[in-house]
Short mmCIF file of C-alpha atoms and ligand atoms in Angstrom, two decimals:
data_model
loop_
_atom_site.label_atom_id
_atom_site.label_comp_id
_atom_site.label_asym_id
_atom_site.label_seq_id
_atom_site.Cartn_x
_atom_site.Cartn_y
_atom_site.Cartn_z
CA UNK A 103 64.11 98.11 107.39
CA UNK A 104 62.79 101.03 106.30
CA UNK A 105 62.35 100.19 102.57
CA UNK A 106 64.84 103.12 101.73
CA UNK A 107 67.32 101.67 104.30
CA UNK A 108 66.90 98.53 103.13
CA UNK A 109 67.53 99.74 99.68
CA UNK A 110 70.66 101.14 100.70
CA UNK A 111 71.97 98.66 102.69
CA UNK A 112 71.28 96.07 99.38
CA UNK A 113 73.65 98.95 97.07
CA UNK A 114 76.00 98.23 100.24
CA UNK A 115 76.41 95.17 100.01
CA UNK A 116 76.04 94.74 96.02
CA UNK A 117 79.25 97.17 96.16
CA UNK A 118 80.68 95.12 98.21
CA UNK A 119 80.41 91.76 96.73
CA UNK A 120 81.84 93.74 93.71
CA UNK A 121 85.26 94.34 95.32
CA UNK A 122 84.60 90.75 96.08
CA UNK A 123 85.25 89.62 93.06
CA UNK A 124 87.91 91.70 91.87
CA UNK A 125 89.77 90.51 95.18
CA UNK A 126 89.36 87.37 93.89
CA UNK A 127 90.06 88.14 89.88
CA UNK A 128 93.69 89.93 90.76
CA UNK A 129 96.53 88.29 89.49
CA UNK A 130 99.41 89.04 92.18
CA UNK A 131 102.30 89.47 91.36
CA UNK A 132 104.37 86.44 90.97
CA UNK A 133 107.90 87.47 90.45
CA UNK A 134 110.51 90.48 92.62
CA UNK A 135 110.24 92.82 89.31
CA UNK A 136 106.40 92.68 89.09
CA UNK A 137 106.01 93.42 92.39
CA UNK A 138 108.40 95.65 93.27
CA UNK A 139 106.50 97.53 90.47
CA UNK A 140 103.51 97.19 91.76
CA UNK A 141 104.73 99.55 95.04
CA UNK A 142 106.23 102.16 92.38
CA UNK A 143 109.89 100.31 92.62
CA UNK A 144 112.00 98.08 90.53
CA UNK A 145 113.62 95.03 91.83
CA UNK A 146 116.86 94.27 90.32
CA UNK A 147 120.55 92.19 90.65
CA UNK A 148 123.71 92.46 89.70
CA UNK A 149 124.71 90.31 86.58
CA UNK A 150 127.96 89.32 84.48
CA UNK A 151 127.96 89.12 81.53
CA UNK A 152 129.85 86.20 81.05
CA UNK A 153 126.79 83.86 81.96
CA UNK A 154 124.06 85.24 79.94
CA UNK A 155 125.31 82.16 77.61
CA UNK A 156 123.69 80.41 80.34
CA UNK A 157 120.36 79.51 80.09
CA UNK A 158 119.11 79.15 83.01
CA UNK A 159 121.21 82.45 84.38
CA UNK A 160 119.39 84.10 81.91
CA UNK A 161 115.73 82.87 82.37
CA UNK A 162 116.00 83.57 86.33
CA UNK A 163 117.19 87.50 85.05
CA UNK A 164 114.69 87.62 82.69
CA UNK A 165 111.80 86.14 84.70
CA UNK A 166 112.39 88.16 87.80
CA UNK A 167 114.12 90.98 87.66
CA UNK A 168 114.09 94.38 85.45
CA UNK A 169 116.81 96.59 87.31
CA UNK A 170 120.47 95.17 86.31
CA UNK A 171 124.14 96.57 88.16
CA UNK A 172 127.27 95.11 86.29
CA UNK A 173 128.82 93.36 88.95
CA UNK A 174 132.44 94.65 87.27
CA UNK A 175 132.12 95.33 83.83
CA UNK A 176 131.58 99.57 84.56
CA UNK A 177 134.13 99.60 86.75
CA UNK A 178 137.36 101.30 85.60
CA UNK A 179 140.20 98.19 84.74
CA UNK A 180 137.34 97.00 82.82
CA UNK A 181 136.78 100.65 80.49
CA UNK A 182 139.81 101.82 80.39
CA UNK A 183 142.59 99.45 80.86
CA UNK A 184 145.56 101.86 79.63
CA UNK A 185 144.91 105.37 79.49
CA UNK A 186 142.22 107.03 76.36
CA UNK A 187 141.33 103.32 75.67
CA UNK A 188 137.99 102.48 76.12
CA UNK A 189 136.60 99.03 76.04
CA UNK A 190 133.16 98.69 76.73
CA UNK A 191 131.80 95.31 74.79
CA UNK A 192 131.11 92.99 78.21
CA UNK A 193 129.71 95.98 79.55
CA UNK A 194 127.06 96.72 76.34
CA UNK A 195 126.52 93.20 75.93
CA UNK A 196 124.79 93.73 79.29
CA UNK A 197 123.03 96.81 79.07
CA UNK A 198 121.66 96.02 75.16
CA UNK A 199 120.59 92.34 77.40
CA UNK A 200 118.35 94.42 79.43
CA UNK A 201 117.08 97.09 76.84
CA UNK A 202 115.83 94.63 74.97
CA UNK A 203 113.53 92.92 78.57
CA UNK A 204 112.89 96.74 79.47
CA UNK A 205 115.26 96.50 82.22
CA UNK A 206 116.48 99.95 84.50
CA UNK A 207 120.37 99.70 84.43
CA UNK A 208 123.01 101.29 87.83
CA UNK A 209 126.11 102.27 86.45
CA UNK A 210 128.53 100.87 88.56
CA UNK A 211 131.46 102.47 88.99
CA UNK A 212 132.81 105.78 87.83
CA UNK A 213 135.21 107.12 90.77
CA UNK A 214 136.60 104.06 93.37
CA UNK A 215 139.69 103.14 94.94
CA UNK A 216 139.70 99.56 93.84
CA UNK A 217 139.68 98.22 89.75
CA UNK A 218 141.45 101.05 89.81
CA UNK A 219 144.40 100.39 86.63
CA UNK A 220 148.26 101.01 87.60
CA UNK A 221 148.52 103.95 85.24
CA UNK A 222 145.99 105.68 87.61
CA UNK A 223 147.16 105.02 90.83
CA UNK A 224 151.02 106.73 88.99
CA UNK A 225 149.47 110.16 87.90
CA UNK A 226 150.76 113.02 89.39
CA UNK A 227 147.71 115.66 90.72
CA UNK A 228 146.88 117.65 87.63
CA UNK A 229 147.20 114.08 85.27
CA UNK A 230 144.69 112.65 87.53
CA UNK A 231 142.50 115.55 87.34
CA UNK A 232 142.39 115.08 83.74
CA UNK A 233 141.92 111.53 83.85
CA UNK A 234 138.62 111.08 86.35
CA UNK A 235 136.72 113.70 84.47
CA UNK A 236 137.99 112.22 81.04
CA UNK A 237 137.21 109.01 82.21
CA UNK A 238 133.25 109.92 83.65
CA UNK A 239 132.94 112.14 80.87
CA UNK A 240 133.91 108.98 77.87
CA UNK A 241 132.29 106.63 79.87
CA UNK A 242 128.46 108.60 80.04
CA UNK A 243 128.77 109.66 76.90
CA UNK A 244 129.08 106.25 75.78
CA UNK A 245 126.20 105.39 78.00
CA UNK A 246 124.03 108.51 77.80
CA UNK A 247 119.89 107.96 77.57
CA UNK A 248 120.70 104.20 78.96
CA UNK A 249 121.79 104.74 82.31
CA UNK A 250 119.23 105.60 85.19
CA UNK A 251 121.79 105.70 88.29
CA UNK A 252 125.27 106.17 88.50
CA UNK A 253 127.33 105.76 90.93
CA UNK A 254 129.88 108.21 90.47
CA UNK A 255 132.03 107.96 93.34
CA UNK A 256 131.93 104.68 95.30
CA UNK A 257 133.34 104.07 99.30
CA UNK A 258 135.16 107.26 99.57
CA UNK A 259 134.90 107.05 103.26
CA UNK A 260 137.33 104.53 105.66
CA UNK A 261 135.09 102.63 108.46
CA UNK A 262 134.94 102.75 112.10
CA UNK A 263 135.51 105.74 113.68
CA UNK A 264 136.92 108.13 112.22
CA UNK A 265 134.84 110.02 109.40
CA UNK A 266 137.39 110.43 106.95
CA UNK A 267 138.06 110.21 103.52
CA UNK A 268 139.66 106.58 103.07
CA UNK A 269 143.27 106.80 101.63
CA UNK A 270 142.75 106.86 97.45
CA UNK A 271 145.15 108.03 94.61
CA UNK A 272 141.84 110.79 94.31
CA UNK A 273 141.49 111.24 97.66
CA UNK A 274 145.52 110.79 98.61
CA UNK A 275 146.42 113.50 95.20
CA UNK A 276 142.79 115.54 94.79
CA UNK A 277 141.86 116.38 98.06
CA UNK A 278 138.08 116.22 99.62
CA UNK A 279 137.20 118.01 96.93
CA UNK A 280 137.16 114.95 94.39
CA UNK A 281 133.58 114.51 95.30
CA UNK A 282 132.38 117.33 94.40
CA UNK A 283 134.36 117.76 91.18
CA UNK A 284 133.06 114.04 90.17
CA UNK A 285 129.74 115.09 90.79
CA UNK A 286 130.10 118.51 88.80
CA UNK A 287 131.72 116.62 85.83
CA UNK A 288 129.22 113.96 85.43
CA UNK A 289 125.68 116.76 85.49
CA UNK A 290 127.48 117.76 82.97
CA UNK A 291 128.02 115.19 80.78
CA UNK A 292 124.59 113.35 81.04
CA UNK A 293 121.95 115.78 83.25
CA UNK A 294 118.84 113.05 82.78
CA UNK A 295 121.13 110.85 84.49
CA UNK A 296 120.83 110.04 88.51
CA UNK A 297 123.56 111.11 90.32
CA UNK A 298 124.53 108.67 93.41
CA UNK A 299 126.88 108.12 96.10
CA UNK A 300 127.39 104.76 97.26
CA UNK A 301 128.74 103.28 100.24
CA UNK A 302 128.79 99.95 102.36
CA UNK A 303 128.59 99.95 106.45
CA UNK A 304 126.13 103.04 106.30
CA UNK A 305 123.97 100.95 106.30
CA UNK A 306 122.68 102.21 110.40
CA UNK A 307 123.48 105.39 111.86
CA UNK A 308 127.12 105.26 112.80
CA UNK A 309 130.93 107.28 112.02
CA UNK A 310 131.01 106.45 108.33
CA UNK A 311 127.26 106.83 107.52
CA UNK A 312 127.01 110.81 109.51
CA UNK A 313 130.70 111.50 107.19
CA UNK A 314 128.21 110.04 104.36
CA UNK A 315 125.36 112.33 106.06
CA UNK A 316 127.48 115.44 106.37
CA UNK A 317 128.47 115.17 102.89
CA UNK A 318 125.00 115.05 101.23
CA UNK A 319 124.04 117.63 103.25
CA UNK A 320 126.64 120.13 102.35
CA UNK A 321 126.17 119.13 99.59
CA UNK A 322 122.48 120.12 98.52
CA UNK A 323 122.90 123.06 100.85
CA UNK A 324 126.04 124.23 98.44
CA UNK A 325 123.72 123.02 95.43
CA UNK A 326 126.49 120.10 94.51
CA UNK A 327 123.91 117.78 92.21
CA UNK A 328 123.53 115.01 93.39
CA UNK A 329 120.41 112.95 94.00
CA UNK A 330 120.88 109.93 94.99
CA UNK A 331 122.48 107.54 97.91
CA UNK A 332 123.14 103.78 97.40
CA UNK A 333 123.91 101.66 100.81
CA UNK A 334 125.37 98.58 99.46
CA UNK A 335 123.75 96.22 102.32
CA UNK A 336 126.44 93.24 102.47
CA UNK A 337 125.05 91.63 105.83
CA UNK A 338 126.01 88.24 107.81
CA UNK A 339 126.35 87.72 111.21
CA UNK A 340 129.80 90.05 111.73
CA UNK A 341 127.83 92.68 109.76
CA UNK A 342 123.89 92.59 110.74
CA UNK A 343 120.76 94.28 108.85
CA UNK A 344 121.21 97.54 111.92
CA UNK A 345 118.13 97.86 114.31
CA UNK A 346 118.19 101.36 112.96
CA UNK A 347 118.27 100.63 108.85
CA UNK A 348 114.75 102.36 108.26
CA UNK A 349 115.93 105.23 110.20
CA UNK A 350 119.45 105.28 108.64
CA UNK A 351 117.45 105.60 104.88
CA UNK A 352 114.43 107.85 106.15
CA UNK A 353 116.89 110.36 107.09
CA UNK A 354 119.36 110.65 104.19
CA UNK A 355 115.80 110.57 102.54
CA UNK A 356 114.61 113.51 104.45
CA UNK A 357 117.52 115.27 102.57
CA UNK A 358 116.36 115.02 99.31
CA UNK A 359 117.64 112.89 98.02
CA UNK A 360 116.91 109.53 96.58
CA UNK A 361 118.29 106.44 98.97
CA UNK A 362 118.26 102.23 96.69
CA UNK A 363 119.52 99.74 98.60
CA UNK A 364 122.27 98.76 96.17
CA UNK A 365 124.10 95.72 96.32
CA UNK A 366 121.98 93.40 98.81
CA UNK A 367 123.33 90.53 99.87
CA UNK A 368 122.49 88.35 103.65
CA UNK A 369 124.57 85.38 104.80
CA UNK A 370 122.62 82.73 105.74
CA UNK A 371 119.65 80.20 105.33
CA UNK A 372 116.27 79.02 105.76
CA UNK A 373 114.11 81.35 108.10
CA UNK A 374 116.95 83.67 109.35
CA UNK A 375 117.79 84.39 105.60
CA UNK A 376 114.35 84.61 104.82
CA UNK A 377 113.13 86.90 108.16
CA UNK A 378 116.64 89.26 107.26
CA UNK A 379 114.92 90.03 103.48
CA UNK A 380 112.10 90.41 104.22
CA UNK A 381 113.10 93.49 106.66
CA UNK A 382 115.28 94.73 104.46
CA UNK A 383 112.23 95.11 101.85
CA UNK A 384 110.00 96.38 103.85
CA UNK A 385 112.02 99.01 105.19
CA UNK A 386 113.00 99.95 101.98
CA UNK A 387 108.87 99.59 100.87
CA UNK A 388 108.56 101.94 103.98
CA UNK A 389 110.52 105.13 102.98
CA UNK A 390 108.99 107.71 100.38
CA UNK A 391 112.19 108.47 98.35
CA UNK A 392 113.68 104.67 98.58
CA UNK A 393 112.88 104.13 94.78
CA UNK A 394 114.68 100.57 94.76
CA UNK A 395 116.77 97.32 95.48
CA UNK A 396 119.49 95.31 93.64
CA UNK A 397 120.30 92.11 95.16
CA UNK A 398 124.33 91.78 94.39
CA UNK A 399 124.29 88.22 91.99
CA UNK A 400 121.53 85.42 90.80
CA UNK A 401 122.11 83.05 92.14
CA UNK A 402 124.68 81.63 94.88
CA UNK A 403 126.73 79.60 92.62
CA UNK A 404 128.28 82.98 91.07
CA UNK A 405 127.89 85.66 94.38
CA UNK A 406 131.52 86.71 95.24
CA UNK A 407 131.01 85.42 98.27
CA UNK A 408 129.19 81.48 96.86
CA UNK A 409 130.28 79.99 101.03
CA UNK A 410 127.83 82.06 102.55
CA UNK A 411 124.73 81.27 99.95
CA UNK A 412 123.78 85.79 100.72
CA UNK A 413 121.26 85.22 97.91
CA UNK A 414 118.07 84.54 96.87
CA UNK A 415 117.85 81.60 94.80
CA UNK A 416 120.66 78.43 95.15
CA UNK A 417 122.61 77.07 93.47
CA UNK A 418 120.59 75.10 91.27
CA UNK A 419 118.67 78.26 90.07
CA UNK A 420 115.68 77.14 92.90
CA UNK A 421 113.71 79.59 95.23
CA UNK A 422 115.41 80.10 98.33
CA UNK A 423 113.02 80.78 101.55
CA UNK A 424 114.41 84.20 101.01
CA UNK A 425 112.83 84.35 97.84
CA UNK A 426 109.15 83.86 98.84
CA UNK A 427 109.95 86.42 101.62
CA UNK A 428 111.09 89.11 99.95
CA UNK A 429 108.20 88.94 97.14
CA UNK A 430 106.04 88.51 100.34
CA UNK A 431 107.24 91.22 101.71
CA UNK A 432 106.35 93.00 98.08
CA UNK A 433 103.42 91.73 98.19
CA UNK A 434 103.39 89.26 95.68
CA UNK A 435 103.12 85.10 96.04
CA UNK A 436 105.30 82.86 94.43
CA UNK A 437 104.00 80.21 91.93
CA UNK A 438 106.93 77.86 92.91
CA UNK A 439 107.80 77.84 89.65
CA UNK A 440 111.75 77.62 89.55
CA UNK A 441 111.82 76.47 92.59
CA UNK A 442 114.54 73.06 93.29
CA UNK A 443 112.43 70.75 95.15
CA UNK A 444 110.44 72.82 97.46
CA UNK A 445 107.72 74.19 94.89
CA UNK A 446 105.91 77.14 96.39
CA UNK A 447 109.17 77.67 98.35
CA UNK A 448 109.26 77.91 102.58
CA UNK A 449 108.82 76.03 105.31
CA UNK A 450 110.27 72.81 104.80
CA UNK A 451 110.75 71.53 107.39
CA UNK A 452 106.59 71.54 108.34
CA UNK A 453 106.36 73.90 111.38
CA UNK A 454 104.07 76.42 109.74
CA UNK A 455 102.43 77.54 112.22
CA UNK A 456 100.63 80.87 112.63
CA UNK A 457 98.11 82.74 115.01
CA UNK A 458 94.87 85.69 115.00
CA UNK A 459 93.32 88.38 115.71
CA UNK A 460 90.45 90.60 115.42
CA UNK A 461 88.89 93.67 115.04
CA UNK A 462 85.81 95.29 114.35
CA UNK A 463 86.79 98.39 112.23
CA UNK A 464 83.03 100.00 111.37
CA UNK A 465 80.04 99.68 112.55
CA UNK A 466 76.54 100.63 112.00
CA UNK A 467 72.64 100.05 112.34
CA UNK A 468 72.93 96.71 110.16
CA UNK A 469 76.49 95.86 110.03
CA UNK A 470 79.72 95.53 111.13
CA UNK A 471 83.58 94.95 108.75
CA UNK A 472 86.02 92.97 110.92
CA UNK A 473 89.01 92.91 110.32
CA UNK A 474 91.61 89.20 110.87
CA UNK A 475 95.00 89.92 110.99
CA UNK A 476 97.03 86.31 111.01
CA UNK A 477 100.80 86.31 111.70
CA UNK A 478 103.31 83.33 110.71
CA UNK A 479 104.91 81.45 113.54
CA UNK A 480 109.10 80.96 113.57
CA UNK A 481 108.77 79.60 110.01
CA UNK A 482 107.66 80.70 107.18
CA UNK A 483 104.57 79.42 105.88
CA UNK A 484 103.04 79.60 102.31
CA UNK A 485 99.28 79.05 103.03
CA UNK A 486 96.80 79.58 106.19
CA UNK A 487 93.32 78.79 107.27
CA UNK A 488 90.92 80.94 109.95
CA UNK A 489 88.00 79.47 111.61
CA UNK A 490 85.08 82.31 112.25
CA UNK A 491 81.96 81.51 113.82
CA UNK A 492 78.44 84.05 113.43
CA UNK A 493 75.24 84.15 115.68
CA UNK A 494 72.73 83.56 113.24
CA UNK A 495 70.85 85.67 112.01
CA UNK A 496 74.10 87.56 111.02
CA UNK A 497 75.28 86.67 107.33
CA UNK A 498 79.11 87.80 105.77
CA UNK A 499 78.27 90.42 102.85
CA UNK A 500 81.51 90.37 101.82
CA UNK A 501 84.81 89.82 102.37
CA UNK A 502 88.34 90.85 100.94
CA UNK A 503 91.64 89.34 100.74
CA UNK A 504 90.92 85.52 101.54
CA UNK A 505 89.07 83.23 99.76
CA UNK A 506 85.67 81.84 102.27
CA UNK A 507 83.46 78.81 102.30
CA UNK A 508 80.64 78.04 104.77
CA UNK A 509 79.77 75.13 106.08
CA UNK A 510 75.63 73.62 106.36
CA UNK A 511 74.39 75.70 108.90
CA UNK A 512 75.98 79.24 107.16
CA UNK A 513 77.58 80.01 110.47
CA UNK A 514 80.96 78.77 110.73
CA UNK A 515 83.31 80.50 107.72
CA UNK A 516 86.87 79.19 107.04
CA UNK A 517 88.63 81.29 105.02
CA UNK A 518 92.05 80.42 103.57
CA UNK A 519 94.39 82.53 101.86
CA UNK A 520 93.96 84.72 98.68
CA UNK A 521 96.24 83.82 95.53
CA UNK A 522 98.41 86.63 96.75
CA UNK A 523 98.90 86.78 100.11
CA UNK A 524 99.42 82.74 101.83
CA UNK A 525 103.53 82.92 101.83
CA UNK A 526 104.20 84.99 104.80
CA UNK A 527 107.96 85.17 106.62
CA UNK A 528 108.47 84.14 110.05
CA UNK A 529 106.92 86.77 111.77
CA UNK A 530 105.41 88.86 108.92
CA UNK A 531 101.76 89.23 108.86
CA UNK A 532 98.29 90.02 106.71
CA UNK A 533 94.86 90.73 106.76
CA UNK A 534 91.47 90.15 105.32
CA UNK A 535 88.47 91.81 106.33
CA UNK A 536 84.44 91.18 105.76
CA UNK A 537 81.14 92.96 106.16
CA UNK A 538 78.71 91.70 107.77
CA UNK A 539 74.62 91.96 107.82
CA UNK A 540 73.63 92.29 111.59
CA UNK A 541 70.60 91.22 110.40
CA UNK A 542 69.10 92.11 114.20
CA UNK A 543 72.21 90.61 116.17
CA UNK A 544 74.92 92.68 117.07
CA UNK A 545 77.79 89.93 118.31
CA UNK A 546 81.30 89.50 117.55
CA UNK A 547 82.26 86.52 115.58
CA UNK A 548 84.15 83.92 117.42
CA UNK A 549 87.40 83.38 115.74
CA UNK A 550 88.81 80.16 115.70
CA UNK A 551 92.45 78.83 115.66
CA UNK A 552 94.38 79.55 112.71
CA UNK A 553 95.73 76.80 110.76
CA UNK A 554 99.63 77.03 108.76
CA UNK A 555 100.44 75.13 105.68
O1 LIG B 836 132.93 93.41 97.08
C1 LIG B 836 131.83 93.36 96.77
C2 LIG B 836 131.28 94.14 95.87
C3 LIG B 836 131.47 95.97 97.02
N1 LIG B 836 131.00 97.12 96.66
C4 LIG B 836 131.03 97.33 95.00
C5 LIG B 836 131.64 96.03 94.34
O2 LIG B 836 131.78 96.33 92.94
C6 LIG B 836 131.52 95.03 95.08
O3 LIG B 836 131.49 93.91 93.66
C7 LIG B 836 132.87 92.54 93.77
C8 LIG B 836 132.40 91.89 93.18
O4 LIG B 836 131.35 91.33 93.19
C9 LIG B 836 133.73 91.43 92.43
O5 LIG B 836 133.84 90.04 91.51
O6 LIG B 836 133.77 93.41 93.65
C10 LIG B 836 135.05 92.81 93.25
C11 LIG B 836 135.94 93.63 93.10
O7 LIG B 836 136.39 94.66 94.11
C12 LIG B 836 134.84 91.76 92.35
O8 LIG B 836 135.95 91.14 92.44
C13 LIG B 836 136.86 90.34 91.43
C14 LIG B 836 137.68 89.95 91.52
O9 LIG B 836 138.66 90.33 92.55
C15 LIG B 836 138.88 89.88 90.34
O10 LIG B 836 139.94 89.03 90.58
C16 LIG B 836 138.21 89.55 89.26
O11 LIG B 836 138.55 89.32 88.18
O12 LIG B 836 136.05 89.78 89.97
C17 LIG B 836 137.37 89.65 88.87
C18 LIG B 836 135.91 89.90 87.86
O13 LIG B 836 135.71 88.50 88.06
#
């Protein structure tokens, strides 16, 4: 090779090996919050004040999450049980805990038909309007500057095909304008908080989500202040993750609002649950304006539907396969900490399999880049190994997103997962790449089988 070309090739190799060195030392995010932060998102949980004194609860919360939503403590019955007497003690406890841990707080919720004290439902229209505006004002004022987003109005629409508002003291006595009024009042109290509409059964495209969509579109066109839409995402076999979940999030985002997964829980266990969690996380990551996810509780032990074991940590705070899948989907990797009997999580059944494919992604005179994609089989996996055999005198100059080793001939390269891409949910894939020097031989390496653990 002419000398200048040889120098240029050496420079490429040096630059490429710097990349290798970096990728080997970079620590993978090992918590949901830090992995989500790496993707510009938060990963949060609903929190109950009365569990904060339990060390495993608080420890798991603080280790894994960087956003909280008070599960019940900011609701109307908790904050204004009798008219114009406000109690914030339990909610304050959550907010100060969150602040001490640098977690965002979502305010939940200002105007909702449920957990509404009976004195509110008994009011006439004029009184109800001023009570609603006073409630929004007092609660938002108390937390001004401490809440990144408020669920201003929660669950205002009916289930089913009507697309109508649900019957509630607000809708029945104030008419559909109560939603707009609530948002306008909220903006006037804390102009820095994001103002969200939040609902369930709106996760896919259906009559209910169409009604919310029409409302948001109307609000945007008329300048009614709305910044975000929360999709609760309570899933089980009767209400599975919709196939158009991502598309639905995207159509709302396209209206010019942020979207969030606000109360995620998915009943089930094992691989099926892990896959569902993985899919939900990936859907959020695929939508630029999906700014974060919140699961509806830290542990199955205290879930509002505990018997459905819908969360990421089991009753002993062990990491479930769903945890590993969610973390892997966020690009993180489990350290195994806190796992009850299954360190590292995933695939306790020993049925780990994977498949591989190879693509030659670019070519030049003296070298080429190859990309190997590893795909988990029908069970989640914790690690993978792939072998490639090169035709001499080809040599691999650098490799990224994997850990290579060579046999004594120097022609057979075995690549194990890097520290951060070994855990894959069932059916999920990752890839590693390399640069090879042709050294006069242009053939493509032979790809061996994939072994999973
Ligand atoms: O129902 C699930 C969620 C649906 N979207 C709005 C959320 O705010 C809602 O959360 C749940 C809480 O997880 C439950 O913890 O809302 C329920 C009430 O609608 C909460 O349940 C209530 C019980 O019904 C009360 O008996 C209990 O006193 O929790 C209260 C506090 O533990």
